[in-house]
mmCIF file of C-alpha atoms in Angstrom:
data_model
loop_
_atom_site.group_PDB
_atom_site.id
_atom_site.type_symbol
_atom_site.label_atom_id
_atom_site.label_comp_id
_atom_site.label_asym_id
_atom_site.label_seq_id
_atom_site.Cartn_x
_atom_site.Cartn_y
_atom_site.Cartn_z
ATOM 1 C CA MET A 196 225.412 87.125 88.830
ATOM 2 C CA GLY A 197 226.792 86.344 85.383
ATOM 3 C CA GLU A 198 227.020 82.985 83.662
ATOM 4 C CA LYS A 199 229.198 80.495 85.542
ATOM 5 C CA LEU A 200 232.112 79.647 83.244
ATOM 6 C CA THR A 201 233.879 76.313 83.188
ATOM 7 C CA PRO A 202 237.693 76.212 83.009
ATOM 8 C CA LEU A 203 238.809 73.800 80.304
ATOM 9 C CA SER A 204 241.001 72.155 82.921
ATOM 10 C CA ASP A 205 237.803 70.820 84.534
ATOM 11 C CA ILE A 206 237.098 68.514 81.567
ATOM 12 C CA GLY A 207 240.576 68.210 80.035
ATOM 13 C CA GLU A 208 241.602 67.393 76.483
ATOM 14 C CA PHE A 209 239.661 64.134 76.272
ATOM 15 C CA GLY A 210 236.522 65.651 77.726
ATOM 16 C CA LEU A 211 236.656 68.351 75.047
ATOM 17 C CA ILE A 212 237.257 65.729 72.352
ATOM 18 C CA ASP A 213 234.215 63.773 73.582
ATOM 19 C CA LYS A 214 232.140 66.943 73.376
ATOM 20 C CA ILE A 215 233.366 67.589 69.824
ATOM 21 C CA LYS A 216 232.635 63.976 68.816
ATOM 22 C CA ALA A 217 229.071 64.310 70.065
ATOM 23 C CA MET A 218 228.589 67.575 68.144
ATOM 24 C CA PHE A 219 229.841 66.246 64.790
ATOM 25 C CA PRO A 220 228.264 62.915 63.738
ATOM 26 C CA ALA A 221 229.376 61.684 60.294
ATOM 27 C CA LYS A 222 227.105 62.374 57.303
ATOM 28 C CA HIS A 223 229.001 61.033 54.268
ATOM 29 C CA PRO A 224 229.230 57.373 53.148
ATOM 30 C CA SER A 225 232.913 58.055 52.375
ATOM 31 C CA THR A 226 233.526 58.693 56.100
ATOM 32 C CA LYS A 227 234.030 55.141 57.370
ATOM 33 C CA MET A 228 235.537 56.219 60.718
ATOM 34 C CA GLY A 229 235.660 59.774 62.005
ATOM 35 C CA ILE A 230 236.608 60.929 65.485
ATOM 36 C CA GLY A 231 237.384 58.136 67.933
ATOM 37 C CA ASP A 232 240.448 56.190 66.752
ATOM 38 C CA ASP A 233 244.127 56.829 65.965
ATOM 39 C CA ALA A 234 243.224 57.968 62.456
ATOM 40 C CA ALA A 235 240.144 58.613 60.394
ATOM 41 C CA VAL A 236 239.215 56.072 57.728
ATOM 42 C CA LEU A 237 237.881 57.284 54.391
ATOM 43 C CA LYS A 238 236.682 55.509 51.283
ATOM 44 C CA PRO A 239 237.179 57.948 48.395
ATOM 45 C CA GLY A 240 234.782 58.117 45.470
ATOM 46 C CA LYS A 241 235.549 57.526 41.779
ATOM 47 C CA GLY A 242 237.520 60.698 41.164
ATOM 48 C CA ARG A 243 240.423 62.465 42.833
ATOM 49 C CA THR A 244 240.832 63.496 46.473
ATOM 50 C CA LEU A 245 241.597 67.178 47.089
ATOM 51 C CA VAL A 246 243.503 68.245 50.222
ATOM 52 C CA THR A 247 244.137 71.753 51.553
ATOM 53 C CA THR A 248 245.285 73.213 54.880
ATOM 54 C CA ASP A 249 244.937 76.695 56.388
ATOM 55 C CA LEU A 250 246.374 78.109 59.596
ATOM 56 C CA LEU A 251 244.733 80.930 61.550
ATOM 57 C CA LEU A 252 246.785 82.526 64.328
ATOM 58 C CA GLU A 253 245.553 85.003 66.918
ATOM 59 C CA GLY A 254 247.255 88.342 66.405
ATOM 60 C CA VAL A 255 248.129 87.525 62.788
ATOM 61 C CA HIS A 256 244.881 86.422 61.124
ATOM 62 C CA PHE A 257 242.308 87.519 63.680
ATOM 63 C CA ASP A 258 241.869 89.837 66.642
ATOM 64 C CA LEU A 259 239.590 88.516 69.375
ATOM 65 C CA SER A 260 238.858 92.012 70.634
ATOM 66 C CA TYR A 261 236.379 92.369 67.771
ATOM 67 C CA THR A 262 236.028 88.850 66.293
ATOM 68 C CA PRO A 263 233.131 86.814 67.738
ATOM 69 C CA LEU A 264 234.222 83.225 68.366
ATOM 70 C CA HIS A 265 231.172 81.873 66.520
ATOM 71 C CA HIS A 266 232.166 83.839 63.404
ATOM 72 C CA LEU A 267 235.784 82.739 63.788
ATOM 73 C CA GLY A 268 234.767 79.077 63.815
ATOM 74 C CA TYR A 269 232.664 79.580 60.700
ATOM 75 C CA LYS A 270 235.390 81.522 58.880
ATOM 76 C CA ALA A 271 238.054 78.926 59.716
ATOM 77 C CA VAL A 272 236.014 76.318 57.831
ATOM 78 C CA ALA A 273 234.882 78.626 55.007
ATOM 79 C CA VAL A 274 238.410 79.635 53.983
ATOM 80 C CA ASN A 275 239.300 75.960 53.521
ATOM 81 C CA VAL A 276 236.108 75.209 51.615
ATOM 82 C CA SER A 277 236.978 78.145 49.357
ATOM 83 C CA ASP A 278 240.208 76.389 48.346
ATOM 84 C CA ILE A 279 238.276 73.230 47.453
ATOM 85 C CA ALA A 280 235.797 75.349 45.482
ATOM 86 C CA ALA A 281 238.706 76.957 43.607
ATOM 87 C CA MET A 282 239.631 73.474 42.327
ATOM 88 C CA ASN A 283 236.020 72.946 41.154
ATOM 89 C CA GLY A 284 235.704 70.262 43.814
ATOM 90 C CA THR A 285 233.211 69.335 46.505
ATOM 91 C CA PRO A 286 234.285 69.441 50.185
ATOM 92 C CA ARG A 287 233.623 66.271 52.167
ATOM 93 C CA GLN A 288 235.637 66.231 55.413
ATOM 94 C CA ILE A 289 237.825 68.429 57.623
ATOM 95 C CA THR A 290 240.248 67.838 60.457
ATOM 96 C CA LEU A 291 240.614 70.465 63.180
ATOM 97 C CA GLY A 292 243.776 71.276 65.118
ATOM 98 C CA LEU A 293 243.571 73.678 68.074
ATOM 99 C CA GLY A 294 246.153 75.335 70.277
ATOM 100 C CA ILE A 295 244.266 76.787 73.262
ATOM 101 C CA SER A 296 245.608 79.117 75.938
ATOM 102 C CA SER A 297 244.444 79.059 79.556
ATOM 103 C CA LYS A 298 242.312 82.196 79.079
ATOM 104 C CA PHE A 299 239.646 80.161 77.241
ATOM 105 C CA THR A 300 236.718 78.607 79.064
ATOM 106 C CA LEU A 301 234.606 75.672 77.957
ATOM 107 C CA GLU A 302 231.791 78.070 77.106
ATOM 108 C CA ALA A 303 234.123 80.075 74.844
ATOM 109 C CA MET A 304 235.190 76.917 73.024
ATOM 110 C CA GLU A 305 231.555 75.892 72.634
ATOM 111 C CA ARG A 306 230.836 79.184 70.866
ATOM 112 C CA PHE A 307 233.780 78.583 68.518
ATOM 113 C CA LEU A 308 232.708 74.983 67.841
ATOM 114 C CA GLU A 309 229.132 76.078 67.170
ATOM 115 C CA GLY A 310 230.536 78.279 64.385
ATOM 116 C CA VAL A 311 232.532 75.339 63.027
ATOM 117 C CA LYS A 312 229.394 73.192 63.112
ATOM 118 C CA ALA A 313 227.297 75.844 61.377
ATOM 119 C CA ALA A 314 229.805 75.918 58.521
ATOM 120 C CA CYS A 315 230.026 72.114 58.375
ATOM 121 C CA ASP A 316 226.238 71.901 58.176
ATOM 122 C CA ASN A 317 226.049 74.627 55.530
ATOM 123 C CA TYR A 318 228.690 73.068 53.264
ATOM 124 C CA GLY A 319 227.809 69.437 54.002
ATOM 125 C CA ILE A 320 231.097 68.497 55.676
ATOM 126 C CA ASP A 321 232.108 65.869 58.230
ATOM 127 C CA LEU A 322 234.570 66.790 60.991
ATOM 128 C CA ILE A 323 236.589 63.561 61.227
ATOM 129 C CA GLY A 324 239.421 64.284 63.686
ATOM 130 C CA GLY A 325 242.307 66.549 64.561
ATOM 131 C CA ASP A 326 244.372 67.464 67.599
ATOM 132 C CA ILE A 327 244.124 69.663 70.682
ATOM 133 C CA THR A 328 247.064 71.059 72.598
ATOM 134 C CA SER A 329 247.746 73.857 75.047
ATOM 135 C CA SER A 330 249.167 77.141 73.817
ATOM 136 C CA ARG A 331 251.343 79.389 75.953
ATOM 137 C CA LYS A 332 249.895 82.455 74.302
ATOM 138 C CA GLY A 333 246.881 82.989 72.097
ATOM 139 C CA PHE A 334 244.653 80.794 69.989
ATOM 140 C CA PHE A 335 245.929 78.647 67.124
ATOM 141 C CA ILE A 336 243.645 77.014 64.527
ATOM 142 C CA SER A 337 244.671 74.551 61.821
ATOM 143 C CA ILE A 338 242.127 73.018 59.490
ATOM 144 C CA THR A 339 242.750 70.493 56.745
ATOM 145 C CA ALA A 340 239.927 70.045 54.268
ATOM 146 C CA LEU A 341 239.414 67.031 52.029
ATOM 147 C CA GLY A 342 237.293 67.168 48.926
ATOM 148 C CA GLU A 343 236.460 65.225 45.776
ATOM 149 C CA GLY A 344 236.568 66.058 42.105
ATOM 150 C CA LEU A 345 236.120 64.106 38.912
ATOM 151 C CA VAL A 346 239.243 63.865 36.769
ATOM 152 C CA GLY A 347 237.816 65.960 33.923
ATOM 153 C CA ASP A 348 236.252 68.544 36.229
ATOM 154 C CA ILE A 349 239.183 69.561 38.445
ATOM 155 C CA VAL A 350 240.397 73.065 37.548
ATOM 156 C CA TYR A 351 243.966 74.240 38.064
ATOM 157 C CA ARG A 352 245.565 77.668 37.888
ATOM 158 C CA ASN A 353 247.547 76.782 34.780
ATOM 159 C CA GLY A 354 244.815 76.245 32.183
ATOM 160 C CA ALA A 355 244.046 79.790 30.995
ATOM 161 C CA LYS A 356 244.345 80.228 27.210
ATOM 162 C CA VAL A 357 244.805 83.308 25.053
ATOM 163 C CA ASN A 358 241.439 85.034 24.415
ATOM 164 C CA ASP A 359 239.776 83.402 27.425
ATOM 165 C CA ILE A 360 237.484 85.731 29.351
ATOM 166 C CA ILE A 361 238.424 86.620 32.954
ATOM 167 C CA CYS A 362 235.523 86.360 35.427
ATOM 168 C CA VAL A 363 235.121 87.128 39.106
ATOM 169 C CA THR A 364 232.186 86.498 41.415
ATOM 170 C CA GLY A 365 230.479 88.831 43.896
ATOM 171 C CA ASP A 366 232.155 92.102 44.787
ATOM 172 C CA LEU A 367 235.688 92.829 45.932
ATOM 173 C CA GLY A 368 237.420 94.932 48.561
ATOM 174 C CA GLY A 369 234.671 94.582 51.159
ATOM 175 C CA ALA A 370 236.645 92.443 53.601
ATOM 176 C CA PHE A 371 239.549 94.901 53.615
ATOM 177 C CA ALA A 372 237.147 97.820 54.054
ATOM 178 C CA GLY A 373 235.562 96.007 57.009
ATOM 179 C CA LEU A 374 238.974 95.349 58.552
ATOM 180 C CA ASN A 375 239.842 99.056 58.347
ATOM 181 C CA VAL A 376 236.599 99.981 60.109
ATOM 182 C CA LEU A 377 237.086 97.371 62.857
ATOM 183 C CA GLU A 378 240.675 98.459 63.493
ATOM 184 C CA ARG A 379 239.616 102.108 63.685
ATOM 185 C CA GLU A 380 236.830 101.376 66.146
ATOM 186 C CA LYS A 381 239.228 99.292 68.244
ATOM 187 C CA GLN A 382 241.620 102.244 68.525
ATOM 188 C CA VAL A 383 238.731 104.544 69.512
ATOM 189 C CA PHE A 384 237.734 102.072 72.231
ATOM 190 C CA ILE A 385 241.315 101.792 73.525
ATOM 191 C CA GLN A 386 241.492 105.570 73.887
ATOM 192 C CA ASN A 387 238.029 105.795 75.476
ATOM 193 C CA PRO A 388 236.446 102.553 76.757
ATOM 194 C CA GLN A 389 233.158 104.423 77.238
ATOM 195 C CA MET A 390 232.770 104.796 73.473
ATOM 196 C CA GLN A 391 230.635 102.151 71.794
ATOM 197 C CA PRO A 392 231.667 101.042 68.283
ATOM 198 C CA LYS A 393 229.695 102.704 65.478
ATOM 199 C CA LEU A 394 229.175 99.883 63.012
ATOM 200 C CA ASP A 395 225.556 100.210 61.888
ATOM 201 C CA LYS A 396 226.242 101.578 58.412
ATOM 202 C CA TYR A 397 229.191 99.221 57.928
ATOM 203 C CA GLN A 398 227.367 95.947 58.627
ATOM 204 C CA TYR A 399 227.889 94.520 55.136
ATOM 205 C CA ILE A 400 231.654 95.043 54.996
ATOM 206 C CA VAL A 401 232.177 94.004 58.633
ATOM 207 C CA GLN A 402 230.352 90.761 57.821
ATOM 208 C CA ARG A 403 232.593 90.328 54.778
ATOM 209 C CA GLN A 404 235.618 90.423 57.083
ATOM 210 C CA LEU A 405 234.331 88.435 60.031
ATOM 211 C CA LYS A 406 232.183 85.765 58.344
ATOM 212 C CA PRO A 407 232.994 85.264 54.662
ATOM 213 C CA GLU A 408 231.293 82.620 52.541
ATOM 214 C CA ALA A 409 232.963 80.146 50.203
ATOM 215 C CA ARG A 410 231.306 80.368 46.788
ATOM 216 C CA MET A 411 230.180 76.755 46.501
ATOM 217 C CA ASP A 412 226.910 78.131 45.102
ATOM 218 C CA ILE A 413 228.768 79.252 41.970
ATOM 219 C CA ILE A 414 230.500 75.873 41.672
ATOM 220 C CA HIS A 415 227.135 74.100 41.752
ATOM 221 C CA GLU A 416 225.712 76.505 39.147
ATOM 222 C CA LEU A 417 228.666 76.001 36.796
ATOM 223 C CA ARG A 418 228.152 72.236 37.039
ATOM 224 C CA GLU A 419 224.450 72.583 36.283
ATOM 225 C CA LYS A 420 225.346 74.624 33.196
ATOM 226 C CA LYS A 421 228.073 72.079 32.257
ATOM 227 C CA ILE A 422 230.768 74.764 32.264
ATOM 228 C CA VAL A 423 234.277 73.865 33.399
ATOM 229 C CA PRO A 424 236.496 76.971 33.798
ATOM 230 C CA THR A 425 239.898 76.812 32.109
ATOM 231 C CA ALA A 426 241.644 78.155 35.236
ATOM 232 C CA MET A 427 240.445 79.152 38.702
ATOM 233 C CA ILE A 428 241.648 80.488 42.055
ATOM 234 C CA ASP A 429 239.964 82.024 45.105
ATOM 235 C CA VAL A 430 240.571 85.659 46.019
ATOM 236 C CA SER A 431 242.282 85.369 49.397
ATOM 237 C CA ASP A 432 245.382 87.573 48.975
ATOM 238 C CA GLY A 433 243.932 90.271 46.717
ATOM 239 C CA LEU A 434 242.735 90.308 43.104
ATOM 240 C CA ALA A 435 246.089 91.504 41.739
ATOM 241 C CA SER A 436 247.965 88.658 43.409
ATOM 242 C CA GLU A 437 245.489 86.045 42.159
ATOM 243 C CA LEU A 438 245.519 87.420 38.598
ATOM 244 C CA LEU A 439 249.306 87.137 38.561
ATOM 245 C CA HIS A 440 249.125 83.548 39.864
ATOM 246 C CA ILE A 441 246.937 82.577 36.911
ATOM 247 C CA ALA A 442 249.085 84.536 34.457
ATOM 248 C CA ASN A 443 252.357 83.043 35.690
ATOM 249 C CA ASP A 444 251.111 79.461 36.063
ATOM 250 C CA SER A 445 249.305 79.507 32.696
ATOM 251 C CA LYS A 446 252.234 81.256 30.961
ATOM 252 C CA VAL A 447 249.986 84.020 29.644
ATOM 253 C CA SER A 448 249.321 87.656 30.506
ATOM 254 C CA ILE A 449 246.082 89.300 31.563
ATOM 255 C CA ARG A 450 244.300 92.553 30.760
ATOM 256 C CA VAL A 451 241.545 93.808 33.058
ATOM 257 C CA PHE A 452 239.459 96.961 33.028
ATOM 258 C CA GLU A 453 238.799 99.188 36.035
ATOM 259 C CA GLU A 454 235.271 99.970 34.875
ATOM 260 C CA ASN A 455 234.397 96.258 35.079
ATOM 261 C CA LEU A 456 235.714 95.638 38.600
ATOM 262 C CA PRO A 457 232.822 94.826 40.990
ATOM 263 C CA ILE A 458 232.779 97.032 44.096
ATOM 264 C CA ASP A 459 229.904 97.559 46.516
ATOM 265 C CA LYS A 460 228.876 101.163 47.228
ATOM 266 C CA ILE A 461 229.623 100.750 50.953
ATOM 267 C CA THR A 462 233.133 99.510 50.128
ATOM 268 C CA TYR A 463 233.650 102.441 47.745
ATOM 269 C CA ASP A 464 232.391 105.013 50.255
ATOM 270 C CA THR A 465 234.508 103.529 53.047
ATOM 271 C CA ALA A 466 237.654 103.725 50.929
ATOM 272 C CA VAL A 467 236.939 107.393 50.239
ATOM 273 C CA GLU A 468 236.281 107.956 53.948
ATOM 274 C CA PHE A 469 239.766 106.574 54.709
ATOM 275 C CA ASN A 470 241.284 108.725 51.934
ATOM 276 C CA LEU A 471 242.272 105.613 50.006
ATOM 277 C CA ASP A 472 241.742 104.656 46.378
ATOM 278 C CA PRO A 473 238.767 102.255 46.089
ATOM 279 C CA VAL A 474 240.615 100.409 43.308
ATOM 280 C CA THR A 475 243.364 99.633 45.824
ATOM 281 C CA PHE A 476 240.761 97.958 48.061
ATOM 282 C CA VAL A 477 239.607 95.836 45.123
ATOM 283 C CA MET A 478 243.018 94.920 43.713
ATOM 284 C CA ASN A 479 245.000 94.443 46.920
ATOM 285 C CA GLY A 480 242.571 94.041 49.828
ATOM 286 C CA GLY A 481 242.256 90.261 50.066
ATOM 287 C CA GLU A 482 240.084 87.934 52.188
ATOM 288 C CA ASP A 483 237.039 88.306 49.943
ATOM 289 C CA TYR A 484 237.068 84.567 49.101
ATOM 290 C CA GLU A 485 235.309 85.191 45.810
ATOM 291 C CA LEU A 486 236.227 83.044 42.795
ATOM 292 C CA LEU A 487 238.437 84.315 39.980
ATOM 293 C CA PHE A 488 238.284 82.135 36.876
ATOM 294 C CA THR A 489 238.709 82.095 33.135
ATOM 295 C CA ILE A 490 236.274 80.688 30.579
ATOM 296 C CA SER A 491 236.480 80.006 26.862
ATOM 297 C CA GLN A 492 234.711 82.430 24.514
ATOM 298 C CA GLU A 493 231.991 79.894 23.665
ATOM 299 C CA ASP A 494 230.891 79.708 27.334
ATOM 300 C CA PHE A 495 230.243 83.453 27.531
ATOM 301 C CA GLU A 496 226.722 83.233 26.084
ATOM 302 C CA THR A 497 225.672 80.822 28.840
ATOM 303 C CA LEU A 498 226.932 83.064 31.651
ATOM 304 C CA LYS A 499 226.558 86.585 30.234
ATOM 305 C CA ASN A 500 223.364 87.367 32.173
ATOM 306 C CA HIS A 501 224.430 85.847 35.496
ATOM 307 C CA PRO A 502 223.849 88.549 38.162
ATOM 308 C CA ASP A 503 226.825 87.555 40.321
ATOM 309 C CA ILE A 504 229.524 86.805 37.733
ATOM 310 C CA HIS A 505 231.430 89.780 36.332
ATOM 311 C CA PHE A 506 233.575 89.804 33.192
ATOM 312 C CA ILE A 507 236.572 91.958 34.007
ATOM 313 C CA GLY A 508 239.010 91.316 31.147
ATOM 314 C CA PHE A 509 240.666 88.768 28.918
ATOM 315 C CA VAL A 510 243.766 86.618 28.591
ATOM 316 C CA GLN A 511 246.617 87.706 26.302
ATOM 317 C CA ASN A 512 249.827 86.264 24.938
ATOM 318 C CA LYS A 513 252.606 86.028 27.505
ATOM 319 C CA LYS A 514 254.717 88.654 25.688
ATOM 320 C CA GLU A 515 252.162 91.327 26.645
ATOM 321 C CA LYS A 516 252.219 93.055 30.045
ATOM 322 C CA ASN A 517 249.797 92.254 32.867
ATOM 323 C CA THR A 518 247.727 95.411 32.662
ATOM 324 C CA LEU A 519 244.896 97.256 34.401
ATOM 325 C CA VAL A 520 243.197 99.729 32.058
ATOM 326 C CA THR A 521 241.859 102.674 34.072
ATOM 327 C CA LYS A 522 238.574 104.433 33.409
ATOM 328 C CA GLY A 523 240.613 107.225 31.857
ATOM 329 C CA GLY A 524 242.211 104.828 29.392
ATOM 330 C CA ASN A 525 245.625 104.701 31.051
ATOM 331 C CA GLU A 526 247.413 101.355 31.297
ATOM 332 C CA VAL A 527 248.874 100.428 34.686
ATOM 333 C CA SER A 528 251.114 97.446 35.302
ATOM 334 C CA ILE A 529 249.503 95.047 37.783
ATOM 335 C CA GLN A 530 251.584 94.545 40.930
ATOM 336 C CA ALA A 531 250.780 92.193 43.806
ATOM 337 C CA GLN A 532 250.623 94.348 46.942
ATOM 338 C CA GLY A 533 248.270 92.218 49.028
ATOM 339 C CA TRP A 534 249.161 90.221 52.110
ATOM 340 C CA ARG A 535 252.511 88.436 51.743
ATOM 341 C CA HIS A 536 253.506 86.167 54.596
ATOM 342 C CA LEU A 537 257.086 86.140 55.924
ATOM 343 C CA GLN A 538 257.891 89.487 54.262
#
């Protein structure tokens, strides 16, 4: 006999809310009232409050045939934290909105919430409220994150200056490589349910897709080194798209070099396996949630030996083209070909 599963109808919306309230006690002094009233009550600190919202829809942003619910809960929080990180802020609270179809059991929701809690614990966040409703089809997740930043520390997309150095953290293209592998293995399984997915050698890139991390570690390090980037954005829609956001908002152009783009060997080999250009994975893959930022020339000495920050190019005058210089010395115009909603 397998585990006895509990239909959510047995405990209802308020029973689930009570369970969530018990799982997420408040940690921050700024959280005066969390779950349990008509609205949360916060007492902001000395600086500015940062607010960001992300939606995750089943069939659009995730596929439950290969996405563990625990990972999904973690990722739903991490992608919001990444937006706070991209403002050079510190996340403090989130609200959680759920649309749940009748196929979900209490045990399934517990696995999802355990992932949410793991992320909240990791990033030091309070879950302070939200909403739960039924969904006629699929699973719907909406998270709003609130963060704090001091006035002089908040970083926007529009601050890049000519001759600034363009930096990116970690490695790129891994999440897209992992998605390609997961989709391929899903199709193999559909054609032959007896076939088990072969994911052993792809563990790193599958993890990059299913359970990304927001780079708050880099934000903390920059603060310790007293470096405030001139512009910053997280890499959610692909490096090319994010580079163009900074260029357009800062009214500059950018020049990056293929030889400096960080790509893991597994990502590179997977791209070749799929007969695709590895540079395409890096420039247009998306969902890496690394940080792309610009720094002034005088900050280079402080960061030049950092093992996880890569210097991929520099900022130019707006009259120049946004250019990728290939290893062969050719200049290619940068085009945003990553994920574009509603198109």
